Every structure is written in C-alpha cells, then in structure tokens.
Coordinates of C-alpha atoms and ligand atoms in Angstrom, one line a residue:
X1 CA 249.7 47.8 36.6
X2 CA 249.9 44.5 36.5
X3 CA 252.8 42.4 38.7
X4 CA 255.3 40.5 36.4
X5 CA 257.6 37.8 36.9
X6 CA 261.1 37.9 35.5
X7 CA 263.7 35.8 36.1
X8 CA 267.0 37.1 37.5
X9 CA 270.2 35.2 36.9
X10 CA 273.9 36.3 37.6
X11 CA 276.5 34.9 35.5
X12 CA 278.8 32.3 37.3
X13 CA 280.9 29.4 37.2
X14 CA 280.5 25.8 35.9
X15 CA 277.2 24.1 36.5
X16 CA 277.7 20.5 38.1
X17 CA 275.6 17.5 39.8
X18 CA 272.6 15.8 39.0
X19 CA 269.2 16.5 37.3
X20 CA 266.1 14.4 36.4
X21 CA 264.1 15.3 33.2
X22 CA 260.5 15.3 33.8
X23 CA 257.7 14.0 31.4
X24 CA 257.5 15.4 27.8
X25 CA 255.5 18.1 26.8
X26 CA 255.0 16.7 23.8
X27 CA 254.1 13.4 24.6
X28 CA 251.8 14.4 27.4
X29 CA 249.2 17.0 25.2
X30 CA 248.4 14.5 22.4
X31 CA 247.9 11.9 25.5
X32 CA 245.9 13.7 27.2
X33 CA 243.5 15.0 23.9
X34 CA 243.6 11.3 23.7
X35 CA 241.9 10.4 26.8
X36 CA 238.8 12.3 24.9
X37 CA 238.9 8.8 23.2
X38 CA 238.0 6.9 26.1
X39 CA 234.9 5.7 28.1
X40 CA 236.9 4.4 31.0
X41 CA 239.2 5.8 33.7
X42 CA 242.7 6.5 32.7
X43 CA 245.6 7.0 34.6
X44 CA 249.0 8.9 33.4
X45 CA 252.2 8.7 35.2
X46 CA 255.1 11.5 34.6
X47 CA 253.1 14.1 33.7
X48 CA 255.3 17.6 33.8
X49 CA 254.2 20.5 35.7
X50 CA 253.6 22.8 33.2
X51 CA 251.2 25.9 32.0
X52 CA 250.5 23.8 28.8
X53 CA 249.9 21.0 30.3
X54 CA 247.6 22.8 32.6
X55 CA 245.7 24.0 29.4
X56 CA 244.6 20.8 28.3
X57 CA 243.2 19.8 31.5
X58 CA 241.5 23.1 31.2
X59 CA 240.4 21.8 27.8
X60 CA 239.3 18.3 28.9
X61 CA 237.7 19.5 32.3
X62 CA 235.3 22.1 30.0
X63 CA 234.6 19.1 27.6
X64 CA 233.1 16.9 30.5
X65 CA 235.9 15.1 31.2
X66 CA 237.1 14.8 35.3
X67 CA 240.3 15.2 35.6
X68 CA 242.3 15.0 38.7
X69 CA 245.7 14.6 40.0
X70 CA 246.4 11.3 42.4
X71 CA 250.2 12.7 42.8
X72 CA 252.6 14.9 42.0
X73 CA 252.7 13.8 38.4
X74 CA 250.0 11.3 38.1
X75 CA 246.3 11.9 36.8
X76 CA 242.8 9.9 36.7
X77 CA 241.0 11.0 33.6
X78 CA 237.4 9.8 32.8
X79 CA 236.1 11.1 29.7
X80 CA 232.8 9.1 29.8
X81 CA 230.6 12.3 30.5
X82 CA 231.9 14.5 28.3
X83 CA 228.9 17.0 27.0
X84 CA 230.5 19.1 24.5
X85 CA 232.1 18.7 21.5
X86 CA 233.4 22.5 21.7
X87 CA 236.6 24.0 22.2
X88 CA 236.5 27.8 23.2
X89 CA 239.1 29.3 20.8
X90 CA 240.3 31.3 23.5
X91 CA 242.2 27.5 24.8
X92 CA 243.3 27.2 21.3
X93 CA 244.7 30.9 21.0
X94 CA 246.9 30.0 24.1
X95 CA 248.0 27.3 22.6
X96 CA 248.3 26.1 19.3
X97 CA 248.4 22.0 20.2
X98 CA 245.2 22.5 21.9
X99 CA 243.9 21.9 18.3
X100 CA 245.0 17.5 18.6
X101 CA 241.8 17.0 20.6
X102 CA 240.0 17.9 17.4
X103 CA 240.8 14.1 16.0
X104 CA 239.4 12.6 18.8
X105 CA 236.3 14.1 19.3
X106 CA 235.6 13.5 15.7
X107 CA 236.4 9.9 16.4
X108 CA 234.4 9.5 19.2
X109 CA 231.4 11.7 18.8
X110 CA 231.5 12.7 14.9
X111 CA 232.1 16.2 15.2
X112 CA 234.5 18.8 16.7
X113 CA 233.8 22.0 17.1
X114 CA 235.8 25.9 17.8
X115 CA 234.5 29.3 17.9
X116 CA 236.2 32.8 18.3
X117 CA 233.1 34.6 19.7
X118 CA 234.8 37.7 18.5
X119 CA 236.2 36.6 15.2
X120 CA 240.3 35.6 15.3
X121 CA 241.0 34.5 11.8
X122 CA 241.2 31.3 12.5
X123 CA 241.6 30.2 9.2
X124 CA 245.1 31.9 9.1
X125 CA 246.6 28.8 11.4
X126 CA 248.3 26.3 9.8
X127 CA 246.0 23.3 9.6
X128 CA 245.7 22.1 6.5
X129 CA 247.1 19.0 6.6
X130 CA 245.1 17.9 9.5
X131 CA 242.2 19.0 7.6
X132 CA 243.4 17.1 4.7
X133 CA 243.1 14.5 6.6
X134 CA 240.0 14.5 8.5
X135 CA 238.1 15.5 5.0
X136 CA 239.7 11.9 3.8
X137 CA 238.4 10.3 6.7
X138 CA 234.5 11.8 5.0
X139 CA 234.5 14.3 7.3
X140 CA 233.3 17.9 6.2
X141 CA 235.3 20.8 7.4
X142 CA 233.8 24.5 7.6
X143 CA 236.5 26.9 8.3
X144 CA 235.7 30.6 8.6
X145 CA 237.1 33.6 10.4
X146 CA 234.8 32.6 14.0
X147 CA 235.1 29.2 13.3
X148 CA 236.2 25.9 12.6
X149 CA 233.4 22.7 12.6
X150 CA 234.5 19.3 11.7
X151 CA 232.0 17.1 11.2
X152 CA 230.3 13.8 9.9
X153 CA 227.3 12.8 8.8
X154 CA 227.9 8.8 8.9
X155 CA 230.7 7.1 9.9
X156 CA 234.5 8.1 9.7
X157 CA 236.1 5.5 7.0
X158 CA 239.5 4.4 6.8
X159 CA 241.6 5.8 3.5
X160 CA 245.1 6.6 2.6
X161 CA 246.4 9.8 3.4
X162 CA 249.5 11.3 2.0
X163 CA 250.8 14.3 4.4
X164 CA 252.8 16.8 1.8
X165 CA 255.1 17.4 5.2
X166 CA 255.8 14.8 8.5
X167 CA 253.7 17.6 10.6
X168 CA 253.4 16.2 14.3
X169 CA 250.1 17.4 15.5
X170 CA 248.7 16.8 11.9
X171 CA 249.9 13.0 12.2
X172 CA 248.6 13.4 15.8
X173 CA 245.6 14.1 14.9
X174 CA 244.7 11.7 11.7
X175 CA 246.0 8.9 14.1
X176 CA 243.7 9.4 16.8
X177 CA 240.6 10.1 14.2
X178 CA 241.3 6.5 12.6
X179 CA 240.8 4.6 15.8
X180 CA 237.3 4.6 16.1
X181 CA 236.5 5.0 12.3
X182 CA 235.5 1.7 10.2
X183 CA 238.3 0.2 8.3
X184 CA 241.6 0.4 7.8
X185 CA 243.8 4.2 7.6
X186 CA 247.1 4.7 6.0
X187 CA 249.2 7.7 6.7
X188 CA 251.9 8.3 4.4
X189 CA 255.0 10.4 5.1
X190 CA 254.1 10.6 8.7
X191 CA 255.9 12.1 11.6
X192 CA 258.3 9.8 13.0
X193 CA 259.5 11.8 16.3
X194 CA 259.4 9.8 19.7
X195 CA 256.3 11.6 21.0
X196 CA 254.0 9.7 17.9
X197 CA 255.8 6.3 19.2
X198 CA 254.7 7.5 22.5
X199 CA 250.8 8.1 21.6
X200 CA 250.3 4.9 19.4
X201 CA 251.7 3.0 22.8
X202 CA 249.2 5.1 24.6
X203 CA 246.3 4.2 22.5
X204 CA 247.2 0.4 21.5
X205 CA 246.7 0.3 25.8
X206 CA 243.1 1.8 25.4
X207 CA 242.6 -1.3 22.4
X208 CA 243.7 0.6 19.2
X209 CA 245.4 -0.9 16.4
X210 CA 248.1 0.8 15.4
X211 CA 250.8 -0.1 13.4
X212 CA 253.9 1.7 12.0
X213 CA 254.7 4.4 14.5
X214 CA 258.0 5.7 14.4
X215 CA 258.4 4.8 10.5
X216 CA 256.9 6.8 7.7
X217 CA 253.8 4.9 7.3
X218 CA 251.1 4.2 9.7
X219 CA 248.5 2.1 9.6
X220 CA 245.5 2.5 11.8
X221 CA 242.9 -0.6 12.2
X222 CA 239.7 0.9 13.5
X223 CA 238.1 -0.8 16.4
X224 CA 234.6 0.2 17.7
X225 CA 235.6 1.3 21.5
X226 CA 238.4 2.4 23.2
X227 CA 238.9 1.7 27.2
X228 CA 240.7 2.6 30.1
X229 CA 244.8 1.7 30.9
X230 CA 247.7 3.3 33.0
X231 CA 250.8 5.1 30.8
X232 CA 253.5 6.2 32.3
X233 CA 254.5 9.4 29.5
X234 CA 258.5 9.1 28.3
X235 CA 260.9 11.7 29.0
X236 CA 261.6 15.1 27.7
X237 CA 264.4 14.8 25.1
X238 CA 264.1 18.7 24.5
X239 CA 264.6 19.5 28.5
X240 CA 267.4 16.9 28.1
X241 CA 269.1 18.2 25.5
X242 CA 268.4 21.8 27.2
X243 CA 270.2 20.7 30.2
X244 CA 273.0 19.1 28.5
X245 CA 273.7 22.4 26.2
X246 CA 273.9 24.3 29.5
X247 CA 275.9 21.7 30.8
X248 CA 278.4 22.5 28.1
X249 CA 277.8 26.0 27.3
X250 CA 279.4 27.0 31.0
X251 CA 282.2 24.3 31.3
X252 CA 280.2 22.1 33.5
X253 CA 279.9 18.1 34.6
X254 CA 276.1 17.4 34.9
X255 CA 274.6 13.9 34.9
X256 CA 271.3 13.9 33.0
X257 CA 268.3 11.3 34.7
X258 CA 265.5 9.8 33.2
X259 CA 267.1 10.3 29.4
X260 CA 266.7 8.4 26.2
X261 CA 269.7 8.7 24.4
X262 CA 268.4 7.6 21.4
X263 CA 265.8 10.5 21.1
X264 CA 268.7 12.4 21.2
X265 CA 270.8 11.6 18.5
X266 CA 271.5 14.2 16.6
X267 CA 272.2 16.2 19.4
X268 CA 274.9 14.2 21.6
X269 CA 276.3 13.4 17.8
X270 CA 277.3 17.4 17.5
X271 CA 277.5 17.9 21.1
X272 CA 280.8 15.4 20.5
X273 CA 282.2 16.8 17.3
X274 CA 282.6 19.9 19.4
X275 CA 284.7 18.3 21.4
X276 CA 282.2 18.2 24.8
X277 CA 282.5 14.3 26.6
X278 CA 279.2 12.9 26.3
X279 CA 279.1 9.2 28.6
X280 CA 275.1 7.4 28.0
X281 CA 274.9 4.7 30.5
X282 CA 271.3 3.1 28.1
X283 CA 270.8 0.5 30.6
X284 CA 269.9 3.3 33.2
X285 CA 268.7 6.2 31.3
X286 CA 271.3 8.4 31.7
X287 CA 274.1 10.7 30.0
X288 CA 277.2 12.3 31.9
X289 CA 278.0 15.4 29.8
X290 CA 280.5 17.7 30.7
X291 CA 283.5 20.3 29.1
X292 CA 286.1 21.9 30.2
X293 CA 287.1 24.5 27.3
X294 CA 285.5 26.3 24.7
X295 CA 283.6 24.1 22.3
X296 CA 284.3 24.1 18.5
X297 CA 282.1 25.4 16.1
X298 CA 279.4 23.6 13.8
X299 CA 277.1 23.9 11.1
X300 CA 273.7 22.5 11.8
X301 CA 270.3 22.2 9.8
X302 CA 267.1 21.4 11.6
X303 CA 264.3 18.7 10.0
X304 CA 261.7 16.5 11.2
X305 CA 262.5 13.4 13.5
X306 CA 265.1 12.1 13.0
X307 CA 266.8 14.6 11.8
X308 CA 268.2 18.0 14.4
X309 CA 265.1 19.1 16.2
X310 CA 263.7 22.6 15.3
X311 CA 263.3 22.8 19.6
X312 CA 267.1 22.8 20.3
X313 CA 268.1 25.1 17.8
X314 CA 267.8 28.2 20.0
X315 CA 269.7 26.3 22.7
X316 CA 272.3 25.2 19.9
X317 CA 272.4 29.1 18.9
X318 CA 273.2 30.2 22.4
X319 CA 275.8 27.7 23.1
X320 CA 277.3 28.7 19.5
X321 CA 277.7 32.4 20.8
X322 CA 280.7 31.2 22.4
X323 CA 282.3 28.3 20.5
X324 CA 285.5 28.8 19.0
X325 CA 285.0 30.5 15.6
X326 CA 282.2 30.7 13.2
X327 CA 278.9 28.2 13.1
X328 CA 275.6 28.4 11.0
X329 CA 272.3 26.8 11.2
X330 CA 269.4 26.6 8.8
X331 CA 265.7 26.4 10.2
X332 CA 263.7 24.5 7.9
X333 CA 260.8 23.3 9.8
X334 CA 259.5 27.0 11.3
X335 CA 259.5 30.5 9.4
X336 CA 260.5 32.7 11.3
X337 CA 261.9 31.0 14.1
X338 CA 265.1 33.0 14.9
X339 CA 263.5 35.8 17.2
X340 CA 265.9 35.4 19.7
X341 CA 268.8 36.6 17.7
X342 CA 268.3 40.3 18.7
X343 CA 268.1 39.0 22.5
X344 CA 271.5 37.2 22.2
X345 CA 272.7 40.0 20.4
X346 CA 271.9 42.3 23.3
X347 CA 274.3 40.0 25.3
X348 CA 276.9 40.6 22.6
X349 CA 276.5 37.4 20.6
X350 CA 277.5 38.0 17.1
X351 CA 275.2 36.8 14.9
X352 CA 274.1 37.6 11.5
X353 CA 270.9 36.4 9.6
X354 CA 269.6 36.0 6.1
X355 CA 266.1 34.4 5.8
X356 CA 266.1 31.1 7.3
X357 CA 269.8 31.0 7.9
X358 CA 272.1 32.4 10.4
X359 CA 275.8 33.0 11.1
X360 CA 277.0 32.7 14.7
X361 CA 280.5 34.2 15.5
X362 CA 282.0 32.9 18.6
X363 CA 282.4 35.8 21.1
X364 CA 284.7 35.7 24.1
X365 CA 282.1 35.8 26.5
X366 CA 278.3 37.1 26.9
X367 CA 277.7 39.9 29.5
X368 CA 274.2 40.2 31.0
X369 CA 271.6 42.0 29.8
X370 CA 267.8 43.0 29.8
X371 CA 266.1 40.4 27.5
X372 CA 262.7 38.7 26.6
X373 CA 261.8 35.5 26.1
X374 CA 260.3 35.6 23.0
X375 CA 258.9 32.2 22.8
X376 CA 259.4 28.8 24.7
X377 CA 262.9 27.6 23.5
X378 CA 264.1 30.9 23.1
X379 CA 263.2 31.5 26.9
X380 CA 265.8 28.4 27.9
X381 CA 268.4 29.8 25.1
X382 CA 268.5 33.4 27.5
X383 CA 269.0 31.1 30.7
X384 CA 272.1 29.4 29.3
X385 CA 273.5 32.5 28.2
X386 CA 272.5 34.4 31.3
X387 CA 274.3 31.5 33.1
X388 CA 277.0 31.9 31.0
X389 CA 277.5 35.6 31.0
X390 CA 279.5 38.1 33.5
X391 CA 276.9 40.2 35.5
X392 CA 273.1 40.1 35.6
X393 CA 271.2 38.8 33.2
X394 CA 267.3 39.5 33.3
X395 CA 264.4 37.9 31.3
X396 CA 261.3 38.7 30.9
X397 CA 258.4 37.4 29.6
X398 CA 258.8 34.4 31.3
X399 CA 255.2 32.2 30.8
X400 CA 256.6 31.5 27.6
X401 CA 259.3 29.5 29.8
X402 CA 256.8 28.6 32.0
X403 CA 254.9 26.5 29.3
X404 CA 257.7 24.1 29.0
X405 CA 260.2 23.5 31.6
X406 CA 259.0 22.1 34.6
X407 CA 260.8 23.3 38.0
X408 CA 263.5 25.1 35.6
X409 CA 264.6 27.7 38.4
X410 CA 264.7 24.9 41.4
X411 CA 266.6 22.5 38.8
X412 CA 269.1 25.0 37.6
X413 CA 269.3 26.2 41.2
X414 CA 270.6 22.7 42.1
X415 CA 273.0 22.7 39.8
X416 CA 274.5 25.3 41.1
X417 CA 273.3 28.4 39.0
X418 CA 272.1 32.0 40.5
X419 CA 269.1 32.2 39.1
X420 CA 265.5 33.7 40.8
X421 CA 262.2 34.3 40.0
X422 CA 261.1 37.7 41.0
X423 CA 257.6 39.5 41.0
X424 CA 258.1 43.1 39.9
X425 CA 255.1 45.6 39.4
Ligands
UD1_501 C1 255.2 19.9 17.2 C2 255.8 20.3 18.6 C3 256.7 21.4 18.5 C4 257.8 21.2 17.4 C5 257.2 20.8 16.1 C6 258.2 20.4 15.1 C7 253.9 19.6 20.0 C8 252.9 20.0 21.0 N1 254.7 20.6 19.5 O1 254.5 21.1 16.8 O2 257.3 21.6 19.8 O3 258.5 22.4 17.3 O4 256.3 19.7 16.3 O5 259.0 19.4 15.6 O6 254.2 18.4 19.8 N2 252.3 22.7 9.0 C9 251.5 23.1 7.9 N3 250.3 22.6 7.9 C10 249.7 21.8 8.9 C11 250.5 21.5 10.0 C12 251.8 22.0 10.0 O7 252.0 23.8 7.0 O8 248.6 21.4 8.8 C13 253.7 23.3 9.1 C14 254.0 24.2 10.2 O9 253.6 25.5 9.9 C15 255.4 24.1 10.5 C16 255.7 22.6 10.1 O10 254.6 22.2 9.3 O11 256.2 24.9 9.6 C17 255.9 21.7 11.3 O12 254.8 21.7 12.1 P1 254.3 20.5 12.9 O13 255.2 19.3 12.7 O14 252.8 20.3 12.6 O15 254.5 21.0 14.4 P2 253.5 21.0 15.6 O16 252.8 19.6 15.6 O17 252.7 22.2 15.6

C-alpha cells in the first residue's frame, strides 16, 4: 500500500508570536501562465512553496519554457522556446487554474490546445465564460469530451465582453488574451480581487496596456510584443486571514508579517465585531490580532472581491464552532462548498445545513478526532480546530493542504502549536 502523510495535532493552549505570510497562490498561477506571454527572461520574487505552484512550472517546463529557481522563492522564466501549444489534461485535472495559460498561448501563438488521451468530460468544467470570451476575441473554440482547442485563424481583435459573473480565472484569462491581440478589449463586470490588480502590474512590466484593474471594467490596449521584467508577487491575504482566524479561534496574540490589510477587509471588519482586537500597523504590513475569550457570533455571506471571500469561509466556519451562540453563513460563489461540515461535526461542531446555507451552534469546545481534508481551505479549517480541540486531532488527505499553505506545519510549529506530519503505510 501506498505510504500516506497525515498530519497529527494535539489540542493545546493559546498560539502566540510572529509569522510571515508567503506569496499568494493566487497571484503567482496567473503570473506565471503569464510568462507564456513573453519572449524575454523573467524573474519572480515571493513565489510560495507550494504543490500548485509546482504544477505550473510543470505546465510551463512541458510547454518549452526554462524554468528555474535563483532562491528560495525567486524564479528565471524564459518562454522564448516554447514548442507546444498543448496542455496534457492530466496538469489540468490536478488543477483546475492550470486552464489561465490557455489565454496566453492564444495570445501569443494563436491557438491553445488540451487533450484527455482517455476521454475526461472535459466539457463538464465550468469554462464558459472564458470561452465567451476568447470566441469574442474571433477565436473558435472546439470543446468535446477528449478535448478542448482554442484557436484562430487571423488575428485576435479587441471587443467588448460582458462576463454574466466577476469569475477570476475567466477575467484572468480574457486579460492576458487581449494583450497581444490588435485593438482595444473591454471587460465588463470583471473580477476585481487583489490577485487581477496583481497580474495587470505584472503584465503592464512586460509592456501591456492595461487599464481598470481592480474596478469593474478593464480595458486592455493590445500591443504587438511583450518582454522581460522582475515582479515581486503580493502577499497571501487567504494564509493571512488563515492565521489570524487561528489566532483567534484558540485565544491567542499573533502578529501577522507581510499583510495587506486592505485585502482583507471584510475579514478584520467581522473579526472585530466579534469582539477579537485587531491592531494593522499599514505603514509596515502588518496586523497584531489577538483574543482572550470566546468570540461572539456572526452572520456572514460570501461574494466576489470585495465582498467576504468564498476561501475563508471554511476558516470562518471553524472558528464559529465555538463562538458564543448561534452564526450562519451563505456560500454564494461555490455549489457545494460546505464539505467540511461532516468533518467539524465529527469534532462535535454543531452545525446544520440547508443548500447553500448553514447554521453554526457555538459548542463549548472541539475534541479531536479522525478527519479528512476534503479540499484546500477545508484542510486549514481541521488545523484550527485540531488546535483548538482537547486531545488528538488527525487529518488526512493532506495534499489538498499541501496545495496552498506554504511551510504550514513549521509556521504553526512556531507559534507554538503541536502539530506533525507523519508518514503512515
Ligand atoms: C479563483 C481562485 C479560488 C477562489 C475563486 C473565487 C485562483 C487560482 N483560484 O478561482 O481560490 O475560490 O477564484 O474567489 O485564483 N464560473 C462559471 N463559468 C466560468 C468560470 C467560473 O460558471 O467560466 C463559476 C464557478 O463555477 C464558480 C464561480 O463562477 O461558481 C467563481 O469562479 P471563479 O471566480 O472563476 O473562480 P476561479 O477563478 O476558478
């Protein structure tokens, strides 16, 4: 059988000191589809440790690019030999943002191309709007259940695109296909989270023109080359706000480096109605969070940037478990995005749901349990509650943590939790 890794955590008090967030996971995949645009040598700073991250170097090194790091976090990209304009669906089946060098491809080469040797229903993703896109750019897409080809005969030409929903990767996407076409590209109703503000800096460096990012519309001035530059990727405001939950969650005083509070709003603005202290020095990136009784309850509703981010609400539904009385949230951005209720439950978190809502009755306290991760933010929500709890806590499934929190068990560690990673066959 094959050896697993779980992670092991016993239950314990307050955590306390210091932590620096890495790079965002976010921020870095788009970047580094991005660097597909390119015919010069790139260098990124802050790049987070991470399986996913590790993906799309998998994804750029099989497309021709070299890609190597230069230290710990720092990476030289040159994409000027790239040879194929296909992704094996097997790196897009791992993970779903593998599909943002798509746009860029198209951009730069006028076609993009994935195939499921063994037939994967491709067509079942949710892609549409990117496609949307692309096909108003007057590129033709072929979907079928082996594949996905996105090409053009002529040239990409700017239009305006209205996106029914703000999707990130489909904004993304569109964005990084109107740098190289001719003319001029309007996005409408576009994603507004930090991570988009992020990529246009990244490609106005390379020469694009790019205007808008961060509001609801963007407008894209083609150019006909994109070139090398240096970009230094912003923080991690889910990590932060991960951090700062289990900060909370087990009465703790941690100070929170390399933070941009206002990525963050919504978050430190319910962290403080329930009643936690939350201190943001701007000037040096940092928030001092800290509590020292049981939090009150909330109501929250998740929505695009910048609205409460769909990627803290599992954290917000562990730290809920034990609040003082009765909170809800409503998921609006992700069906089906409450699998970690059973887990939580198994720790003896009370909560109740009903489609895309749940109920959260505060318990007393958490006691540890056998639990999965059952995707990436549910993976942290088990850590805070296995932090939390009385006794042992273990988790398995762990990639799915692994994908998006770098150094998680040597940061945690530091901050004075008992937590391990342990092979087991
Ligand atoms: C990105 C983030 C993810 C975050 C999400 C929402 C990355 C790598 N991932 O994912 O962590 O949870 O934003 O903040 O940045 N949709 C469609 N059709 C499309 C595209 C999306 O219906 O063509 C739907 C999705 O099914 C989902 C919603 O739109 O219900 C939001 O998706 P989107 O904003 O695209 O998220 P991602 O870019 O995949």
């Amino acid at each position: 059988m094959d050896k697993k890794e779980i992670l092991l955590i016993n239950g314990g008090g307050p955590l306390r000191g210091e932590v620096i967030i890495s790079g965002a996971k976010n921020s870095a995949l788009p970047i580094l589809a991005a660097c597909v645009l390119g015919t010069e040598e790139i260098i990124l700073d802050g790049v987070p440790d991470l399986k996913d991250v590790e993906i799309m170097i998998e994804v750029l090194r099989h497309l021709g690019s070299k890609v190597e790091y230069i230290g710990d976090e720092s990476l030289r990209i040159d994409s000027s030999g790239i040879n194929t304009c296909e992704t094996p669906f097997e790196l897009m089946d791992k993970m779903r943002a593998s599909f943002v060098v798509m746009g860029p491809l198209l951009s730069r080469f006028k076609e993009a191309h994935t195939k499921a040797p063994g037939g994967c229903n491709i067509g079942a993703r949710p892609i549409d709007l990117h496609l949307k896109g692309f096909e108003a750019l007057g590129a033709e897409a072929l979907v079928n259940d082996e594949a996905i080809s996105i090409t053009t005969k002529g040239e990409l030409i700017g239009n305006e695109i209205y996106l029914d929903f703000p999707s990130v990767g489909a904004t993304q996407n569109i964005m990084m296909a109107a740098t190289l076409a001719k003319g001029e590209t309007i996005i409408e109703n576009a994603a507004k989270e930090p991570e988009i503000v992020d990529l246009a800096s990244f490609l106005s460096k390379m020469g694009a023109k790019i205007k808008g990012a961060g509001t609801s519309t963007i407008v894209v001035d083609g150019v006909e080359k994109l070139t090398g530059t240096r970009h230094t990727i912003i923080p991690d405001r889910i990590e932060a706000a991960s951090y700062m939950l289990a900060a909370v969650m087990t009465k703790g005083d941690v100070t929170i480096k390399n933070v941009i509070g206002s990525h963050i709003r919504p978050v430190i603005a319910k962290l403080i109605e329930m009643g936690a202290s939350v201190e943001e020095i701007e000037e040096e990136d940092i928030i001092k969070v800290s509590a020292n009784q049981k939090l009150k309850p909330t109501n929250i509703q998740t929505l695009p940037y910048p609205g409460f981010p769909t990627d803290a609400q599992a954290q917000f539904m562990a730290l809920m478990t034990v609040c003082d009385g009765e909170s809800k949230i409503q998921e609006t951005v992700f069906e089906n995005r409450f699998m970690h209720v059973e887990q939580l439950n198994k720790m003896g978190a009370a909560i109740a749901t009903s489609g895309n809502r749940a109920t959260i009755v505060g318990v007393d306290k958490l006691h540890g349990a056998d639990v999965k991760a059952t995707d990436l933010r549910a993976g942290a929500a088990l850590v805070m509650a296995g932090l939390t709890a009385s006794g042992q806590t273990k988790i398995s499934d762990i990639y799915h943590i692994d994908r998006g929190y770098s150094k998680l068990v040597e940061k945690f560690t530091k901050l004075g939790g008992d937590i391990k990673r342990v092979t087991i066959d």
